[in-house]
Amino acid sequence: GKIFKKRDELEYERLYFLDLLAVGSGFLRITGRNMLAKGAHWKTFFAVESRERGFLIFHGLRYGFSLDAWLSRGGDFREQLEENVEQIWARVLQWRDGKVVDWKSWAKDTIQSCCIHWNSPDQTFANDLAIWGLEYCFFKPLEYFGLVEVVRDGGEFARLKSFQLNPLGCDYF
């Protein structure tokens, strides 16, 4: 008796993230009809102890996650991230000590050291968009996993101010 709007993956970013993560990890695969099916690592995932599964998923994020599919906007920014992904992950892995990270200064330093930039005709907000792109691709997934303690600025559109890995995050890193 009810009609529901068709779900659009990009409207539900967390569900979309999980699909991409499962496919990138090989737990699921996409069939010829764009349907999800059990992937090559499906049995492996369920064969390990349940306490180890979270780390397997995190490992999939680190080594098999498609940043290109995840960041659907930003033009060549996502290509720049893919080209620099190893250098950026090396910088992310420095968080493993569990110390507080000032997000904006970390992001600006990463942008400069990796020579990445947000291309747009109007460069007024390009730096802010590049910082947002790094947050969306490298920080947001960690927040989804529950691996970080976060401090945000107040307000309706609260921005990430700082964070630190929690004990589980330190273990995973």
PDB file of C-alpha atoms in Angstrom:
ATOM      1  CA  GLY A   1       0.000   0.000   0.000  1.00  0.00           C
ATOM      2  CA  LYS A   2       3.007   2.354   0.083  1.00  0.00           C
ATOM      3  CA  ILE A   3       5.186   3.634  -2.710  1.00  0.00           C
ATOM      4  CA  PHE A   4       8.813   4.396  -1.941  1.00  0.00           C
ATOM      5  CA  LYS A   5      11.209   6.439  -4.000  1.00  0.00           C
ATOM      6  CA  LYS A   6      13.828   4.351  -5.768  1.00  0.00           C
ATOM      7  CA  ARG A   7      17.065   4.437  -3.772  1.00  0.00           C
ATOM      8  CA  ASP A   8      19.935   6.285  -5.380  1.00  0.00           C
ATOM      9  CA  GLU A   9      23.314   5.072  -4.074  1.00  0.00           C
ATOM     10  CA  LEU A  10      24.762   8.580  -3.932  1.00  0.00           C
ATOM     11  CA  GLU A  11      21.948   9.709  -1.634  1.00  0.00           C
ATOM     12  CA  TYR A  12      23.037   7.134   0.930  1.00  0.00           C
ATOM     13  CA  GLU A  13      26.777   7.567   1.019  1.00  0.00           C
ATOM     14  CA  ARG A  14      27.363   5.107   3.854  1.00  0.00           C
ATOM     15  CA  LEU A  15      25.586   2.296   1.983  1.00  0.00           C
ATOM     16  CA  TYR A  16      27.446   3.215  -1.189  1.00  0.00           C
ATOM     17  CA  PHE A  17      30.705   3.176   0.788  1.00  0.00           C
ATOM     18  CA  LEU A  18      29.969  -0.331   2.085  1.00  0.00           C
ATOM     19  CA  ASP A  19      29.214  -1.606  -1.435  1.00  0.00           C
ATOM     20  CA  LEU A  20      32.477  -0.176  -2.786  1.00  0.00           C
ATOM     21  CA  LEU A  21      34.400  -1.489   0.204  1.00  0.00           C
ATOM     22  CA  ALA A  22      32.983  -5.013  -0.131  1.00  0.00           C
ATOM     23  CA  VAL A  23      33.661  -5.103  -3.879  1.00  0.00           C
ATOM     24  CA  GLY A  24      37.190  -3.676  -3.478  1.00  0.00           C
ATOM     25  CA  SER A  25      37.947  -6.261  -0.779  1.00  0.00           C
ATOM     26  CA  GLY A  26      36.684  -9.111  -2.912  1.00  0.00           C
ATOM     27  CA  PHE A  27      33.924 -10.015  -0.445  1.00  0.00           C
ATOM     28  CA  LEU A  28      31.383  -9.168  -3.119  1.00  0.00           C
ATOM     29  CA  ARG A  29      31.581  -8.852  -6.880  1.00  0.00           C
ATOM     30  CA  ILE A  30      29.465  -7.143  -9.507  1.00  0.00           C
ATOM     31  CA  THR A  31      27.833  -9.496 -11.985  1.00  0.00           C
ATOM     32  CA  GLY A  32      27.133  -8.759 -15.636  1.00  0.00           C
ATOM     33  CA  ARG A  33      23.682  -7.443 -14.705  1.00  0.00           C
ATOM     34  CA  ASN A  34      25.168  -4.966 -12.179  1.00  0.00           C
ATOM     35  CA  MET A  35      23.985  -7.120  -9.309  1.00  0.00           C
ATOM     36  CA  LEU A  36      26.075  -7.957  -6.257  1.00  0.00           C
ATOM     37  CA  ALA A  37      27.122 -11.580  -5.699  1.00  0.00           C
ATOM     38  CA  LYS A  38      29.541 -13.404  -3.402  1.00  0.00           C
ATOM     39  CA  GLY A  39      33.130 -12.532  -4.267  1.00  0.00           C
ATOM     40  CA  ALA A  40      36.374 -14.506  -4.223  1.00  0.00           C
ATOM     41  CA  HIS A  41      37.063 -13.663  -0.548  1.00  0.00           C
ATOM     42  CA  TRP A  42      33.524 -14.256   0.725  1.00  0.00           C
ATOM     43  CA  LYS A  43      34.412 -17.564   2.414  1.00  0.00           C
ATOM     44  CA  THR A  44      37.677 -16.196   3.790  1.00  0.00           C
ATOM     45  CA  PHE A  45      35.809 -13.370   5.490  1.00  0.00           C
ATOM     46  CA  PHE A  46      33.461 -15.750   7.281  1.00  0.00           C
ATOM     47  CA  ALA A  47      36.187 -18.304   8.030  1.00  0.00           C
ATOM     48  CA  VAL A  48      38.157 -15.935  10.262  1.00  0.00           C
ATOM     49  CA  GLU A  49      37.107 -15.221  13.821  1.00  0.00           C
ATOM     50  CA  SER A  50      34.531 -12.457  14.112  1.00  0.00           C
ATOM     51  CA  ARG A  51      36.946 -10.236  16.052  1.00  0.00           C
ATOM     52  CA  GLU A  52      39.309 -10.270  13.048  1.00  0.00           C
ATOM     53  CA  ARG A  53      36.715  -9.312  10.437  1.00  0.00           C
ATOM     54  CA  GLY A  54      36.890  -5.602  11.163  1.00  0.00           C
ATOM     55  CA  PHE A  55      40.582  -5.596  10.398  1.00  0.00           C
ATOM     56  CA  LEU A  56      39.980  -7.451   7.124  1.00  0.00           C
ATOM     57  CA  ILE A  57      37.534  -4.749   6.112  1.00  0.00           C
ATOM     58  CA  PHE A  58      39.994  -2.031   7.122  1.00  0.00           C
ATOM     59  CA  HIS A  59      42.670  -3.815   5.077  1.00  0.00           C
ATOM     60  CA  GLY A  60      40.286  -3.712   2.122  1.00  0.00           C
ATOM     61  CA  LEU A  61      39.935   0.045   2.565  1.00  0.00           C
ATOM     62  CA  ARG A  62      43.692   0.479   2.579  1.00  0.00           C
ATOM     63  CA  TYR A  63      44.508  -1.729  -0.398  1.00  0.00           C
ATOM     64  CA  GLY A  64      41.401  -2.254  -2.543  1.00  0.00           C
ATOM     65  CA  PHE A  65      39.071   0.719  -2.139  1.00  0.00           C
ATOM     66  CA  SER A  66      38.269   2.694  -5.294  1.00  0.00           C
ATOM     67  CA  LEU A  67      38.729   6.378  -4.538  1.00  0.00           C
ATOM     68  CA  ASP A  68      37.740   7.093  -8.128  1.00  0.00           C
ATOM     69  CA  ALA A  69      34.328   5.465  -7.628  1.00  0.00           C
ATOM     70  CA  TRP A  70      33.881   6.967  -4.155  1.00  0.00           C
ATOM     71  CA  LEU A  71      34.601  10.605  -5.037  1.00  0.00           C
ATOM     72  CA  SER A  72      32.049  11.148  -7.783  1.00  0.00           C
ATOM     73  CA  ARG A  73      32.776  14.852  -8.102  1.00  0.00           C
ATOM     74  CA  GLY A  74      35.908  16.909  -8.235  1.00  0.00           C
ATOM     75  CA  GLY A  75      37.022  16.252 -11.787  1.00  0.00           C
ATOM     76  CA  ASP A  76      40.707  15.444 -11.901  1.00  0.00           C
ATOM     77  CA  PHE A  77      41.076  15.830  -8.121  1.00  0.00           C
ATOM     78  CA  ARG A  78      40.190  12.162  -7.656  1.00  0.00           C
ATOM     79  CA  GLU A  79      42.756  11.242 -10.322  1.00  0.00           C
ATOM     80  CA  GLN A  80      45.351  13.194  -8.384  1.00  0.00           C
ATOM     81  CA  LEU A  81      44.390  11.291  -5.231  1.00  0.00           C
ATOM     82  CA  GLU A  82      44.746   7.961  -7.027  1.00  0.00           C
ATOM     83  CA  GLU A  83      48.175   8.999  -8.342  1.00  0.00           C
ATOM     84  CA  ASN A  84      49.289  10.008  -4.842  1.00  0.00           C
ATOM     85  CA  VAL A  85      47.419   7.385  -2.823  1.00  0.00           C
ATOM     86  CA  GLU A  86      50.544   5.644  -1.482  1.00  0.00           C
ATOM     87  CA  GLN A  87      52.129   8.921  -0.393  1.00  0.00           C
ATOM     88  CA  ILE A  88      48.870  10.032   1.258  1.00  0.00           C
ATOM     89  CA  TRP A  89      48.424   6.684   3.038  1.00  0.00           C
ATOM     90  CA  ALA A  90      51.998   6.954   4.325  1.00  0.00           C
ATOM     91  CA  ARG A  91      50.988  10.281   5.858  1.00  0.00           C
ATOM     92  CA  VAL A  92      47.740   8.797   7.229  1.00  0.00           C
ATOM     93  CA  LEU A  93      49.641   5.939   8.859  1.00  0.00           C
ATOM     94  CA  GLN A  94      51.562   8.489  10.931  1.00  0.00           C
ATOM     95  CA  TRP A  95      48.362   8.873  12.964  1.00  0.00           C
ATOM     96  CA  ARG A  96      48.981   5.457  14.549  1.00  0.00           C
ATOM     97  CA  ASP A  97      50.558   6.993  17.654  1.00  0.00           C
ATOM     98  CA  GLY A  98      47.078   8.081  18.789  1.00  0.00           C
ATOM     99  CA  LYS A  99      48.056  11.735  19.234  1.00  0.00           C
ATOM    100  CA  VAL A 100      45.635  14.529  18.399  1.00  0.00           C
ATOM    101  CA  VAL A 101      45.792  15.591  14.729  1.00  0.00           C
ATOM    102  CA  ASP A 102      44.853  19.130  13.717  1.00  0.00           C
ATOM    103  CA  TRP A 103      42.907  18.337  10.560  1.00  0.00           C
ATOM    104  CA  LYS A 104      43.274  21.568   8.629  1.00  0.00           C
ATOM    105  CA  SER A 105      47.035  21.837   9.070  1.00  0.00           C
ATOM    106  CA  TRP A 106      47.494  18.122   8.234  1.00  0.00           C
ATOM    107  CA  ALA A 107      45.335  18.473   5.115  1.00  0.00           C
ATOM    108  CA  LYS A 108      47.087  21.661   3.941  1.00  0.00           C
ATOM    109  CA  ASP A 109      50.494  20.053   4.431  1.00  0.00           C
ATOM    110  CA  THR A 110      49.359  16.936   2.535  1.00  0.00           C
ATOM    111  CA  ILE A 111      47.971  19.033  -0.313  1.00  0.00           C
ATOM    112  CA  GLN A 112      51.259  20.909  -0.585  1.00  0.00           C
ATOM    113  CA  SER A 113      53.597  17.924  -0.232  1.00  0.00           C
ATOM    114  CA  CYS A 114      51.602  15.802  -2.717  1.00  0.00           C
ATOM    115  CA  CYS A 115      51.090  18.729  -5.130  1.00  0.00           C
ATOM    116  CA  ILE A 116      47.353  18.128  -5.372  1.00  0.00           C
ATOM    117  CA  HIS A 117      44.816  20.855  -6.073  1.00  0.00           C
ATOM    118  CA  TRP A 118      41.160  21.326  -6.863  1.00  0.00           C
ATOM    119  CA  ASN A 119      40.733  22.573 -10.420  1.00  0.00           C
ATOM    120  CA  SER A 120      37.843  24.896 -11.055  1.00  0.00           C
ATOM    121  CA  PRO A 121      37.373  28.123 -13.005  1.00  0.00           C
ATOM    122  CA  ASP A 122      36.698  29.997  -9.761  1.00  0.00           C
ATOM    123  CA  GLN A 123      39.510  29.274  -7.306  1.00  0.00           C
ATOM    124  CA  THR A 124      37.805  31.089  -4.396  1.00  0.00           C
ATOM    125  CA  PHE A 125      36.950  27.870  -2.569  1.00  0.00           C
ATOM    126  CA  ALA A 126      39.403  25.501  -4.268  1.00  0.00           C
ATOM    127  CA  ASN A 127      41.568  25.015  -1.176  1.00  0.00           C
ATOM    128  CA  ASP A 128      38.534  24.318   1.033  1.00  0.00           C
ATOM    129  CA  LEU A 129      37.229  21.832  -1.540  1.00  0.00           C
ATOM    130  CA  ALA A 130      40.587  20.039  -1.663  1.00  0.00           C
ATOM    131  CA  ILE A 131      40.572  19.775   2.142  1.00  0.00           C
ATOM    132  CA  TRP A 132      37.004  18.442   1.970  1.00  0.00           C
ATOM    133  CA  GLY A 133      38.053  15.894  -0.687  1.00  0.00           C
ATOM    134  CA  LEU A 134      40.821  14.544   1.548  1.00  0.00           C
ATOM    135  CA  GLU A 135      38.396  14.328   4.468  1.00  0.00           C
ATOM    136  CA  TYR A 136      35.797  12.524   2.374  1.00  0.00           C
ATOM    137  CA  CYS A 137      38.264   9.961   1.013  1.00  0.00           C
ATOM    138  CA  PHE A 138      40.650   9.326   3.894  1.00  0.00           C
ATOM    139  CA  PHE A 139      38.962  10.430   7.107  1.00  0.00           C
ATOM    140  CA  LYS A 140      35.234   9.766   6.629  1.00  0.00           C
ATOM    141  CA  PRO A 141      35.759   5.994   6.196  1.00  0.00           C
ATOM    142  CA  LEU A 142      37.678   5.857   9.483  1.00  0.00           C
ATOM    143  CA  GLU A 143      34.795   7.661  11.146  1.00  0.00           C
ATOM    144  CA  TYR A 144      32.388   5.082   9.670  1.00  0.00           C
ATOM    145  CA  PHE A 145      34.544   2.315  11.155  1.00  0.00           C
ATOM    146  CA  GLY A 146      34.444   3.980  14.573  1.00  0.00           C
ATOM    147  CA  LEU A 147      38.237   4.267  14.719  1.00  0.00           C
ATOM    148  CA  VAL A 148      38.489   7.953  15.667  1.00  0.00           C
ATOM    149  CA  GLU A 149      37.453  10.408  18.347  1.00  0.00           C
ATOM    150  CA  VAL A 150      36.409  13.628  16.623  1.00  0.00           C
ATOM    151  CA  VAL A 151      36.255  17.318  17.556  1.00  0.00           C
ATOM    152  CA  ARG A 152      34.197  19.532  15.243  1.00  0.00           C
ATOM    153  CA  ASP A 153      33.606  23.280  15.143  1.00  0.00           C
ATOM    154  CA  GLY A 154      30.151  24.229  16.305  1.00  0.00           C
ATOM    155  CA  GLY A 155      27.401  25.311  13.969  1.00  0.00           C
ATOM    156  CA  GLU A 156      24.981  23.851  11.503  1.00  0.00           C
ATOM    157  CA  PHE A 157      27.692  22.723   9.093  1.00  0.00           C
ATOM    158  CA  ALA A 158      30.274  21.660  11.655  1.00  0.00           C
ATOM    159  CA  ARG A 159      33.720  21.232  10.165  1.00  0.00           C
ATOM    160  CA  LEU A 160      36.290  18.727  11.296  1.00  0.00           C
ATOM    161  CA  LYS A 161      38.684  20.465  13.643  1.00  0.00           C
ATOM    162  CA  SER A 162      40.805  17.673  15.086  1.00  0.00           C
ATOM    163  CA  PHE A 163      40.729  13.982  15.880  1.00  0.00           C
ATOM    164  CA  GLN A 164      42.740  11.136  17.244  1.00  0.00           C
ATOM    165  CA  LEU A 165      42.640   7.413  16.734  1.00  0.00           C
ATOM    166  CA  ASN A 166      40.886   5.569  19.543  1.00  0.00           C
ATOM    167  CA  PRO A 167      42.447   2.342  20.940  1.00  0.00           C
ATOM    168  CA  LEU A 168      40.805   0.185  18.237  1.00  0.00           C
ATOM    169  CA  GLY A 169      42.051   2.600  15.559  1.00  0.00           C
ATOM    170  CA  CYS A 170      45.588   2.399  16.946  1.00  0.00           C
ATOM    171  CA  ASP A 171      45.377  -1.408  16.880  1.00  0.00           C
ATOM    172  CA  TYR A 172      44.187  -1.422  13.260  1.00  0.00           C
ATOM    173  CA  PHE A 173      46.903   0.999  12.184  1.00  0.00           C
TER     174      PHE A 173
END
